[in-house]
Coordinates of C-alpha atoms in Angstrom, one line a residue:
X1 CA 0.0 0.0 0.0
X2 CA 1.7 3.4 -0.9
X3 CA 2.1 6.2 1.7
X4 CA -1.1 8.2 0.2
X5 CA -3.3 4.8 0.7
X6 CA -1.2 5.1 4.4
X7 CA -2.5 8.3 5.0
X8 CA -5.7 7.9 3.9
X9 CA -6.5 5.2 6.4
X10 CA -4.7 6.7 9.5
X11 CA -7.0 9.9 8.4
X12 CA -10.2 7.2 8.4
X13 CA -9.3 5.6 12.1
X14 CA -8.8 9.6 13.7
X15 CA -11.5 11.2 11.7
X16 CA -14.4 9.2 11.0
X17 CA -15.6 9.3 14.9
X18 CA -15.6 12.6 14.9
X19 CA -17.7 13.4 12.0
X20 CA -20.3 11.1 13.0
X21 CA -22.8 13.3 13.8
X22 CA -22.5 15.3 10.9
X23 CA -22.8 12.1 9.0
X24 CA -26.0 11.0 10.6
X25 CA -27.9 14.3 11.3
X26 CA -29.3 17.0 9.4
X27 CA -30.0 20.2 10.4
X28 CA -29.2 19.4 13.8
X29 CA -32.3 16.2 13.9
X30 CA -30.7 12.9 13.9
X31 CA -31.5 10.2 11.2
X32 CA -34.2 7.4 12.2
X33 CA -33.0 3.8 10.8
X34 CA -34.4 1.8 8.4
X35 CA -35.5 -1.5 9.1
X36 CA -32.1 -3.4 7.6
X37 CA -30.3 -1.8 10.4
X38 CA -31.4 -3.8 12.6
X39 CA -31.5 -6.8 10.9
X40 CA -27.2 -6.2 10.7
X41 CA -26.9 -5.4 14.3
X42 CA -28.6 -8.6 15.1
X43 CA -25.2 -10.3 12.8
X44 CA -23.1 -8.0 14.8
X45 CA -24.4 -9.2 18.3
X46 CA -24.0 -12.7 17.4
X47 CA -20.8 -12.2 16.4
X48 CA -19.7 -10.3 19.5
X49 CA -21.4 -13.6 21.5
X50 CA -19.1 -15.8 19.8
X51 CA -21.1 -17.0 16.5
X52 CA -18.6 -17.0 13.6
X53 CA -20.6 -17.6 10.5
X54 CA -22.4 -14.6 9.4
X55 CA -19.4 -12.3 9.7
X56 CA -19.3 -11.3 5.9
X57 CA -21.7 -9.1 4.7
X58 CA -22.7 -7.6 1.4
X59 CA -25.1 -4.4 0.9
X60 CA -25.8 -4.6 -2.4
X61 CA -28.1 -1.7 -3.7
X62 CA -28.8 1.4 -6.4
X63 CA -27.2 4.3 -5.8
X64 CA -28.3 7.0 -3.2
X65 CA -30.3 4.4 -1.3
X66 CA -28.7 5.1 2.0
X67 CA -26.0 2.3 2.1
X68 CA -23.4 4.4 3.4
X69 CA -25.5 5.7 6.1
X70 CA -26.2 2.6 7.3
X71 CA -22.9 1.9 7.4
X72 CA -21.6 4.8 9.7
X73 CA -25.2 4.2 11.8
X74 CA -23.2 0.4 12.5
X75 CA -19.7 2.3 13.0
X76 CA -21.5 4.5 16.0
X77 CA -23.2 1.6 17.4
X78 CA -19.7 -0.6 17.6
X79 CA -18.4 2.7 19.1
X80 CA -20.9 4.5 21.1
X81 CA -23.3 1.2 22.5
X82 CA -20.5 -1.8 21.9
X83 CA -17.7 0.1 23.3
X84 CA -15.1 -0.8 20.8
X85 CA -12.3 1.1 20.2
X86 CA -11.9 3.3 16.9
X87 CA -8.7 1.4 16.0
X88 CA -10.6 -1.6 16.0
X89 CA -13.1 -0.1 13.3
X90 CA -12.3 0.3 10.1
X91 CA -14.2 2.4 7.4
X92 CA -13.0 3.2 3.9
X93 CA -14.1 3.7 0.9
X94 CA -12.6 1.5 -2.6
X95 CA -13.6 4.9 -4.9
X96 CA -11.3 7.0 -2.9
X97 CA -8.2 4.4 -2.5
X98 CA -8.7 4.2 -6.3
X99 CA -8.1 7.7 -6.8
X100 CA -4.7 7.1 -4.8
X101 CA -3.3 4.1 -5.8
X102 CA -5.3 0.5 -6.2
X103 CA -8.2 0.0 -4.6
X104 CA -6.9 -3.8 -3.4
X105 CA -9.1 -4.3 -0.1
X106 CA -6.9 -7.3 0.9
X107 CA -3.6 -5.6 0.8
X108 CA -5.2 -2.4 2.8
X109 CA -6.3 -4.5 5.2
X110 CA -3.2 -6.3 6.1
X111 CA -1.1 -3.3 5.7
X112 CA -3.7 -2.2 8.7
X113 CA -3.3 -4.8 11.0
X114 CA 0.1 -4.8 11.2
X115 CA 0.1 -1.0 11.9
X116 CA -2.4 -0.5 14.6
X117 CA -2.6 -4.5 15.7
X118 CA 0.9 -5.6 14.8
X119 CA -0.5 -8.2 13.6
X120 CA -1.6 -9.8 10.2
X121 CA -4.7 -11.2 9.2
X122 CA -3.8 -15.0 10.0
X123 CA -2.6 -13.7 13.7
X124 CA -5.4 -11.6 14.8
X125 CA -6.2 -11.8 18.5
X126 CA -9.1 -9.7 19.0
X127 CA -12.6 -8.6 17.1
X128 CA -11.9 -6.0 14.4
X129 CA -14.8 -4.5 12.4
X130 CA -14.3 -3.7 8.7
X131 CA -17.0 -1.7 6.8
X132 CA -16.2 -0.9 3.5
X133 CA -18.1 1.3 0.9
X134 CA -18.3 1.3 -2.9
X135 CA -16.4 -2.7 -2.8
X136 CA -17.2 -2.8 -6.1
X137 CA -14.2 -0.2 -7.5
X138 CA -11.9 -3.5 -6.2
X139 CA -12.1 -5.8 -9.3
X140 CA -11.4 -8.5 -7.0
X141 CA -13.2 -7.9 -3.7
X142 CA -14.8 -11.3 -3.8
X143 CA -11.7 -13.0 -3.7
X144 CA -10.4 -10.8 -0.9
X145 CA -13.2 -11.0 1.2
X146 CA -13.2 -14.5 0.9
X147 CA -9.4 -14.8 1.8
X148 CA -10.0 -12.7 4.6
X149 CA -13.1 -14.5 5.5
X150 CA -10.6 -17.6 5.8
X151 CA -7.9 -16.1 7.2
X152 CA -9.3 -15.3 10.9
X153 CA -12.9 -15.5 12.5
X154 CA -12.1 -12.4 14.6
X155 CA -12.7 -9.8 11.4
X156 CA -16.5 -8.6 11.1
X157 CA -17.1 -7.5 6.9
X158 CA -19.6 -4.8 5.7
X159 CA -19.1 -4.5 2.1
X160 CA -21.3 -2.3 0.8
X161 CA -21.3 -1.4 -3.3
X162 CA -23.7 0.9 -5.4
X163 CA -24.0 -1.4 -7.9
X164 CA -25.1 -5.2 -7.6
X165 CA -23.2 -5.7 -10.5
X166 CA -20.2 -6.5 -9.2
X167 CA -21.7 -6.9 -5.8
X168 CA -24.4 -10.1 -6.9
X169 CA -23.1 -13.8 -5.8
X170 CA -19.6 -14.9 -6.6
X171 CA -18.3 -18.4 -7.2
X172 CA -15.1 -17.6 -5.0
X173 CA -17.2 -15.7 -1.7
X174 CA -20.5 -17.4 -2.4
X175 CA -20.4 -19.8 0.1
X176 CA -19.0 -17.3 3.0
X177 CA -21.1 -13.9 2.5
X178 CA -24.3 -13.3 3.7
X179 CA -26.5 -10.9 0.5
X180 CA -28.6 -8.3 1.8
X181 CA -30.0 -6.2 -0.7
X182 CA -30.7 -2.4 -0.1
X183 CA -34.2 -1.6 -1.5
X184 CA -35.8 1.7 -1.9
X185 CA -37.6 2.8 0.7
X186 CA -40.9 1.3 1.5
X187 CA -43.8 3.3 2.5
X188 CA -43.6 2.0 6.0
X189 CA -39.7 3.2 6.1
X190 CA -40.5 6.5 4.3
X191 CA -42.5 7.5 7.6
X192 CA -40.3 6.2 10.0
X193 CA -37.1 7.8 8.5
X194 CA -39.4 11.2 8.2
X195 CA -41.8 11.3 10.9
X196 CA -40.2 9.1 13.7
X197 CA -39.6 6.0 14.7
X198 CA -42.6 3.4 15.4
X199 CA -42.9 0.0 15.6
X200 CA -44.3 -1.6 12.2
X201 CA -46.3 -4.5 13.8
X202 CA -48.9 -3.7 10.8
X203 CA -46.9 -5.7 7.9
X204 CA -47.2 -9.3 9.1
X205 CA -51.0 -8.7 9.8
X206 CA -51.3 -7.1 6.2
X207 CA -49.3 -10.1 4.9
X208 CA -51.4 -12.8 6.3
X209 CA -55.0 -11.1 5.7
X210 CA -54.0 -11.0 2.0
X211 CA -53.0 -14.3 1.5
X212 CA -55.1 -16.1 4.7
X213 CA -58.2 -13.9 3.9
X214 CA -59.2 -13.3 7.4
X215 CA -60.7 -9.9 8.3
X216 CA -61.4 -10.8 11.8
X217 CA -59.0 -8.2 13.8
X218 CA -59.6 -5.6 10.9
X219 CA -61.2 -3.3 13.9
X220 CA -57.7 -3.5 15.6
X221 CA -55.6 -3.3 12.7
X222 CA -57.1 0.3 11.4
X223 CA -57.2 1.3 15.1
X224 CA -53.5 0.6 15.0
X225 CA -52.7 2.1 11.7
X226 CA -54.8 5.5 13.1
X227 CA -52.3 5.3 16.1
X228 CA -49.6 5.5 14.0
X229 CA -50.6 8.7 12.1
X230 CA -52.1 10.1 14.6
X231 CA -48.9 10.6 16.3
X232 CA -47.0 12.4 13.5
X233 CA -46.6 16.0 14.1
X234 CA -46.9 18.2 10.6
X235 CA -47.9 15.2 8.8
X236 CA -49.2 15.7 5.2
X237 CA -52.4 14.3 3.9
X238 CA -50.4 13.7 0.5
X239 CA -47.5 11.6 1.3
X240 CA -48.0 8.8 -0.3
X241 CA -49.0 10.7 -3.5
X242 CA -45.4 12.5 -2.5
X243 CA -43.8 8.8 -2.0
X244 CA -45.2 7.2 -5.1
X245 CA -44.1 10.4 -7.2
X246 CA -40.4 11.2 -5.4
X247 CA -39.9 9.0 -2.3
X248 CA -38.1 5.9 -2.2
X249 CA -34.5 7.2 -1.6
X250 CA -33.4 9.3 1.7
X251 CA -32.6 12.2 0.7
X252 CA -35.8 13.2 -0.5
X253 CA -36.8 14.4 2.9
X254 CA -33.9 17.0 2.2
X255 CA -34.6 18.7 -1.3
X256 CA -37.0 20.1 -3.6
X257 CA -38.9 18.3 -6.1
X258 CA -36.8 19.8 -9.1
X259 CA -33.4 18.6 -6.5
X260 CA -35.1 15.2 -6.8
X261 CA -36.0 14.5 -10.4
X262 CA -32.4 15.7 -10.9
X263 CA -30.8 13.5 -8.0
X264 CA -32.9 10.9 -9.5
X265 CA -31.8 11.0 -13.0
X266 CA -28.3 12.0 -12.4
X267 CA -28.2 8.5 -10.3
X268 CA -29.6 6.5 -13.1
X269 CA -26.8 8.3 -15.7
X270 CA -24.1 7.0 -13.4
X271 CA -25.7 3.5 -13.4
X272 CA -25.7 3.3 -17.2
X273 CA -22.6 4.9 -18.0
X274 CA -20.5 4.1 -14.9
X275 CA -21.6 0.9 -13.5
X276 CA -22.2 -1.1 -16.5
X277 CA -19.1 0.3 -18.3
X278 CA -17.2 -2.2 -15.5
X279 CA -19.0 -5.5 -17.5
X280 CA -16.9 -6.6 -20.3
X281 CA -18.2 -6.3 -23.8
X282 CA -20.0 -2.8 -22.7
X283 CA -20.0 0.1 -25.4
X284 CA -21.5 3.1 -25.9
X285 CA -23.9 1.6 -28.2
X286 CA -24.9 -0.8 -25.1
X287 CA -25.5 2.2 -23.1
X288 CA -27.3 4.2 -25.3
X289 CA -29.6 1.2 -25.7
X290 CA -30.1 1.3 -21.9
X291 CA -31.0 4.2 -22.1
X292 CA -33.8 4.0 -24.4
X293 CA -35.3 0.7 -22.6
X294 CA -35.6 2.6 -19.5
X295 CA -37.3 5.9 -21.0
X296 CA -39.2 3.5 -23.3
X297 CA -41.0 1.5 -20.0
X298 CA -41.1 5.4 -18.1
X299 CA -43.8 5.7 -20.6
X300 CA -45.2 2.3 -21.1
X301 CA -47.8 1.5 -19.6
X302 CA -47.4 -1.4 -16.9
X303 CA -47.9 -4.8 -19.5
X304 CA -46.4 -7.7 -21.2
X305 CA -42.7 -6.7 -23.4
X306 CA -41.3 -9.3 -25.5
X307 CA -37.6 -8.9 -26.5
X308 CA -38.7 -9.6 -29.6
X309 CA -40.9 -5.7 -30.1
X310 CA -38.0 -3.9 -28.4
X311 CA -35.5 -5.7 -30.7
X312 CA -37.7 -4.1 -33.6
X313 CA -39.0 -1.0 -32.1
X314 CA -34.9 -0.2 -31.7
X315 CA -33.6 -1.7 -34.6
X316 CA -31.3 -4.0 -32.3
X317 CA -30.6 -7.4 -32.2
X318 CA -32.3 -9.6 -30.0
X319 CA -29.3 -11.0 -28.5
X320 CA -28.1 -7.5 -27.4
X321 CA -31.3 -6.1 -25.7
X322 CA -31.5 -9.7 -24.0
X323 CA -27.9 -8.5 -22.3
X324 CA -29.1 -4.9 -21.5
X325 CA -32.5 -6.1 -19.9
X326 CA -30.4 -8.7 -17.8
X327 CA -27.6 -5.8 -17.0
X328 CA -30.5 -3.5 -15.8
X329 CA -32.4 -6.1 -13.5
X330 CA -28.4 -6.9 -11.9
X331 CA -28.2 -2.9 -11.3
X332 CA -32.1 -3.1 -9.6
X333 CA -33.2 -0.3 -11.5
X334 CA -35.8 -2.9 -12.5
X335 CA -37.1 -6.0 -12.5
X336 CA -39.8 -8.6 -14.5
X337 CA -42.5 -10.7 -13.4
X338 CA -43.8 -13.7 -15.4
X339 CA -47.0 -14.7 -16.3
X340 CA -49.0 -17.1 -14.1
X341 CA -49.6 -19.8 -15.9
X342 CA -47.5 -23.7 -16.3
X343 CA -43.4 -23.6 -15.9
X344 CA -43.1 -24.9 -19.6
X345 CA -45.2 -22.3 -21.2
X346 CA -43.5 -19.2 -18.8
X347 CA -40.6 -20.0 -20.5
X348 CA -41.9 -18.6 -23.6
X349 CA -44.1 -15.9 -22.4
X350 CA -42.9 -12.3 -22.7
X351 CA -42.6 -10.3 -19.2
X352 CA -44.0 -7.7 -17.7
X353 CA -41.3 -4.7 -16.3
X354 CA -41.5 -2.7 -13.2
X355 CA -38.9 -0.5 -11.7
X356 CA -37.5 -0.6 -8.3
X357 CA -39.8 2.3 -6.9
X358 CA -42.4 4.2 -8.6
X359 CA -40.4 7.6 -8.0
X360 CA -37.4 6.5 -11.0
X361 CA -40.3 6.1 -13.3
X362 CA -42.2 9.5 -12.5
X363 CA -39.0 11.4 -12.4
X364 CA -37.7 10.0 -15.8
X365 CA -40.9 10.9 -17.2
X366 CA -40.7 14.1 -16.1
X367 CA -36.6 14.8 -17.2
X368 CA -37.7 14.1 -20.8
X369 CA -40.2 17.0 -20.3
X370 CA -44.3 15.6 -20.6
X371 CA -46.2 17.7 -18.6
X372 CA -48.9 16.9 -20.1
X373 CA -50.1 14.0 -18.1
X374 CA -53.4 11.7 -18.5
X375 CA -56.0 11.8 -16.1
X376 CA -54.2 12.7 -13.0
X377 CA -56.0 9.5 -11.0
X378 CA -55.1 7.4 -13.8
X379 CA -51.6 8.2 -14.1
X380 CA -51.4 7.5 -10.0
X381 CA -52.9 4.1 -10.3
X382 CA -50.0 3.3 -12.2
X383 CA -47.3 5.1 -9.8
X384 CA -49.2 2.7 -7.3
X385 CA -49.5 -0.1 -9.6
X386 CA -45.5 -0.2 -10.1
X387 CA -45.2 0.3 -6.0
X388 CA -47.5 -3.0 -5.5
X389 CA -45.3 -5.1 -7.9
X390 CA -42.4 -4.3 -6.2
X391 CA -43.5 -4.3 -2.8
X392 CA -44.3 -8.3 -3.1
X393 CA -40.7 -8.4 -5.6
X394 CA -39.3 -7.0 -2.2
X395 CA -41.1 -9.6 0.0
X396 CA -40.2 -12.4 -1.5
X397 CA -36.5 -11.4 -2.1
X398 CA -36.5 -10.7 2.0
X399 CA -37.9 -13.8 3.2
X400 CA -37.5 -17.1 3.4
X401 CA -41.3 -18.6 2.4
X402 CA -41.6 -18.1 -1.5
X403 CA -44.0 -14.8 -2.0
X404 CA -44.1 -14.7 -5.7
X405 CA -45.8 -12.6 -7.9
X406 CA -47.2 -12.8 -11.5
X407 CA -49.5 -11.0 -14.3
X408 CA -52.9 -12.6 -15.3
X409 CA -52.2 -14.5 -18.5
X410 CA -55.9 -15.8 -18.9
X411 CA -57.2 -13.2 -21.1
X412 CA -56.0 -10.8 -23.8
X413 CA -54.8 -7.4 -22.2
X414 CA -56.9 -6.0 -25.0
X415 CA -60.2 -7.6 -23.3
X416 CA -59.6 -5.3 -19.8
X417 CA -60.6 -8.5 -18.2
X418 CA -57.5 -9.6 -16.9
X419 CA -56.5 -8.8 -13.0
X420 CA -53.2 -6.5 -12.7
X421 CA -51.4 -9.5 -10.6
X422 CA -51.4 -13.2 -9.1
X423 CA -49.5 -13.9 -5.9
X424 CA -49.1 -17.2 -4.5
X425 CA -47.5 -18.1 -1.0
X426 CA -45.9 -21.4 -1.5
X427 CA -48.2 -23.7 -3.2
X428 CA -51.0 -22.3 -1.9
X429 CA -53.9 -21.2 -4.4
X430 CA -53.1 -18.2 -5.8
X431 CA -54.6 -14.8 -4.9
X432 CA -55.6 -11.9 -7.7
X433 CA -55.2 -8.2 -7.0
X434 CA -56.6 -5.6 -8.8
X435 CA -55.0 -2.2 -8.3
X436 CA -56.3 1.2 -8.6
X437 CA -56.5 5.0 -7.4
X438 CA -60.1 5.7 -8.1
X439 CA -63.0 3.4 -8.0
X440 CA -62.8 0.1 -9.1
X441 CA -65.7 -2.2 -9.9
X442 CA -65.2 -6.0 -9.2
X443 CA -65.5 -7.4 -12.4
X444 CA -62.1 -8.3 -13.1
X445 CA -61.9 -9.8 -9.8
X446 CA -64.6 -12.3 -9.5
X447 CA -63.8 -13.6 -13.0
X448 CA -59.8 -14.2 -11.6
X449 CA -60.9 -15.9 -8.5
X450 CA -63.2 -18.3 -10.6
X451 CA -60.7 -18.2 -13.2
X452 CA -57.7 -19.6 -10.4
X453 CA -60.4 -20.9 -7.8
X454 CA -58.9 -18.4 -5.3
X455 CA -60.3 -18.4 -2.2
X456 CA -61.0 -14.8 -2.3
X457 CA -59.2 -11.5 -4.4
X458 CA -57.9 -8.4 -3.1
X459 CA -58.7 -4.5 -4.3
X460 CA -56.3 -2.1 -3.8
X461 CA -58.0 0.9 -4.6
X462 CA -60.1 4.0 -2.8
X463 CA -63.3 2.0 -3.6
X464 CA -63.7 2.0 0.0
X465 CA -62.0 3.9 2.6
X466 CA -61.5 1.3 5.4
X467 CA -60.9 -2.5 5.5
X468 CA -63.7 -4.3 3.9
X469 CA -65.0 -7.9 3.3
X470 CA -67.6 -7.9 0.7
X471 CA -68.4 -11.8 -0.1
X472 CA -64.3 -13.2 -1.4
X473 CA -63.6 -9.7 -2.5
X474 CA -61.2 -7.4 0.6
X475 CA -61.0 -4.0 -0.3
X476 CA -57.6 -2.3 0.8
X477 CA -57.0 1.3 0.7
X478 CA -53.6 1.8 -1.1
X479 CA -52.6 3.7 2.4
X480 CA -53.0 0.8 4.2
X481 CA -51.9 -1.8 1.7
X482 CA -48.3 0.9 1.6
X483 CA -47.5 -0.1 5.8
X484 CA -47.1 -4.1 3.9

């Protein structure tokens, strides 16, 4: 490591606890945590008590999602409520060290040990905490992760990257890290990180009334979701039509709308241009092309894209959008669901596209300059259609039971009979969900659930303004579905 690199991490260990609190407050008013905080403390207590498995992690995410906060929100818990030393807790950055020599994480940290632990990696004595931001600048960080994973059970790993494609599952770490992907914000987070902390005991109740169908503590669950406003100071009676339109990341509590769109864009430029240029065979043709995908679902409306129309609608081959469509769902800008319908046939089913959060959509709509929206209700009910999708894309890539969800193949799209989604839990029968921000009749929904012989189908729509049961049909104010 060269004496720059040297310098850099001396400055890290004498600086970084000092500048905490400008790190983790803003205008004096400390940041609230998100949920995945706590999920990595739980890791970090474990490992503290002596359990050495789960002691490399990886934060994969999209840009601006708050992954370096959470990381110095860990480094002043191991310092302020652990008690460990600052010599013991290492934070860096692989985007700086590659601006002053090579960003090998391996080499930084044995040159580290031996300085402030005279010791190297195979020798270490006592727990030492590594959190590392922006991994992804070191080519090889898999393999150096994984050699330090081996090398000692006293190091602790936080390797947090911007992009998950270079940060997604790797032959040589696969075995020893433990992926936990950054998502946008959820609803539920949104309000926690603006108005306070609470505790979200609404989601698993939410969860099993869509997929069990039982409305019995409805009474209890609205009088807990009316607790939970009810204790926000200044709250406004249009956040979620402020979520759906620019929430999602953190620092939207912090800027204008114009500061968003272009925070928002600017982060989705870096994606395409900076984070994809690190996959080989990446030009400026493949770019472009990425670029045109993404503005071209912006405007879609939510429904079925074979590779086959955007092959021909941008005069590329088929083999080369394939590539971009699989880059973007790596970088979680987006992602697809499949139709519901037999494994065999899926397979040759176009998919539907979503992206992450309904904010990148609205904002890239709006940096290409339509003002000129449809019917202002309609155009919400597909902000909130795209927050639905990936709201269950979110549950089922955080837990452990299979939620998975799926468009309504039964029908033509062209009939308006088809459902928006399907979502199955397991092998149970699957449930439909029709989404919308006006009225919805429950048409569509009576034909799905005889359709799939659901036990009952779900509206999520301001048909009804509470929790209702009508028949097999629950009717779920998009306010209340957003605490899932």
């Amino acid at each position: 490591m060269n004496e720059l690199q040297n310098k850099y991490i001396r400055n890290q260990i004498l600086s970084v606890p000092m500048k905490l609190n400008q790190e983790l407050t803003y205008k004096d008013k400390k940041f609230n945590k998100r949920s995945d905080y706590d999920n990595i403390i739980k890791y970090i207590d474990n490992f503290l008590e002596g359990e050495d498995i789960n002691r490399f992690i990886v934060l994969p995410g999209v840009r601006d999602v708050g992954k370096t906060t959470l990381l110095f929100q860990v480094y002043e818990y191991l310092l302020k409520e652990k008690g460990i030393s600052p010599e013991n807790i290492l934070y860096f950055s692989c985007d700086r060290l590659k601006k002053i020599g090579n960003a090998d994480i391996f080499n930084v940290v044995n040159s580290y040990l031996e300085t402030y632990h005279n010791s190297i990696i195979e020798t270490l004595s006592k727990p030492v905490f590594l959190l590392i931001d922006e991994a992804q600048y070191d080519k090889e960080w898999a393999l150096n992760g994984k050699l330090i994973f081996d090398g000692t059970k006293n190091i602790f790993m936080i390797f947090s990257g911007s992009s998950a494609l270079k940060l997604s599952y790797n032959p040589d770490a696969a075995r020893r890290l433990l992926n936990i992907p950054i998502y946008p914000l959820t609803y539920s987070e949104h309000l926690k990180l603006k108005y306070g902390n609470f505790k979200n005991d609404i989601s698993e109740s939410l969860i099993q009334m869509i997929f069990d169908g039982n409305v019995q503590n409805i009474a209890d669950l609205e009088r807990r979701i009316i607790n939970i406003y009810s204790s926000f100071s200044n709250y406004d009676m249009y956040e979620l039509k402020n979520f759906l339109e620019f929430g999602g990341f953190p620092s939207s509590f912090y800027q204008n709308t114009n500061d968003i769109t272009k925070k928002i864009v600017d982060m989705v430029d870096k994606v395409v241009t900076t984070d994809m240029a690190n996959i080989e065979g990446i030009n400026n043709d493949t770019q472009y092309l990425a670029f045109q995908i993404l503005n071209f679902f912006a405007f879609q409306n939510p429904g079925e894209v074979s590779k086959g129309s955007l092959s021909n609608h941008f005069d590329a081959k088929i083999a080369l959008v394939t590539k971009v469509l699989n880059i973007l769902e790596k970088t979680q800008l987006i992602f697809h669901i499949e139709p519901f319908t037999s494994s065999v046939k899926r397979t040759t089913k176009p998919y539907e596209y979503f992206f992450a959060t309904s904010s990148l959509k609205h904002n890239l709509i709006l940096n290409i300059g339509n003002a000129t929206f449809e019917d202002e209700t309609a155009y919400m009910g597909k902000l909130l259609e795209t927050y639905v999708a990936s709201s269950f894309h979110d549950l089922d890539n955080k837990n452990h039971i299979n939620y998975k969800i799926y468009y309504d193949d039964s029908n033509k799209k062209s009939s308006g009979k088809n459902v928006d989604f399907i979502v199955q839990r397991g092998l149970e029968k699957p449930i439909p969900i029709e989404v919308s921000c006006g009225k919805k009749d429950k048409s569509q929904i009576k034909r799905a659930i005889s359709t799939y012989n659901s036990p009952h189908g779900i509206i999520i729509s301001n048909t009804k303004s509470n929790i209702v049961k009508e028949d097999n049909i629950i009717y779920l104010p998009p306010e209340t579905f957003a605490f899932m």
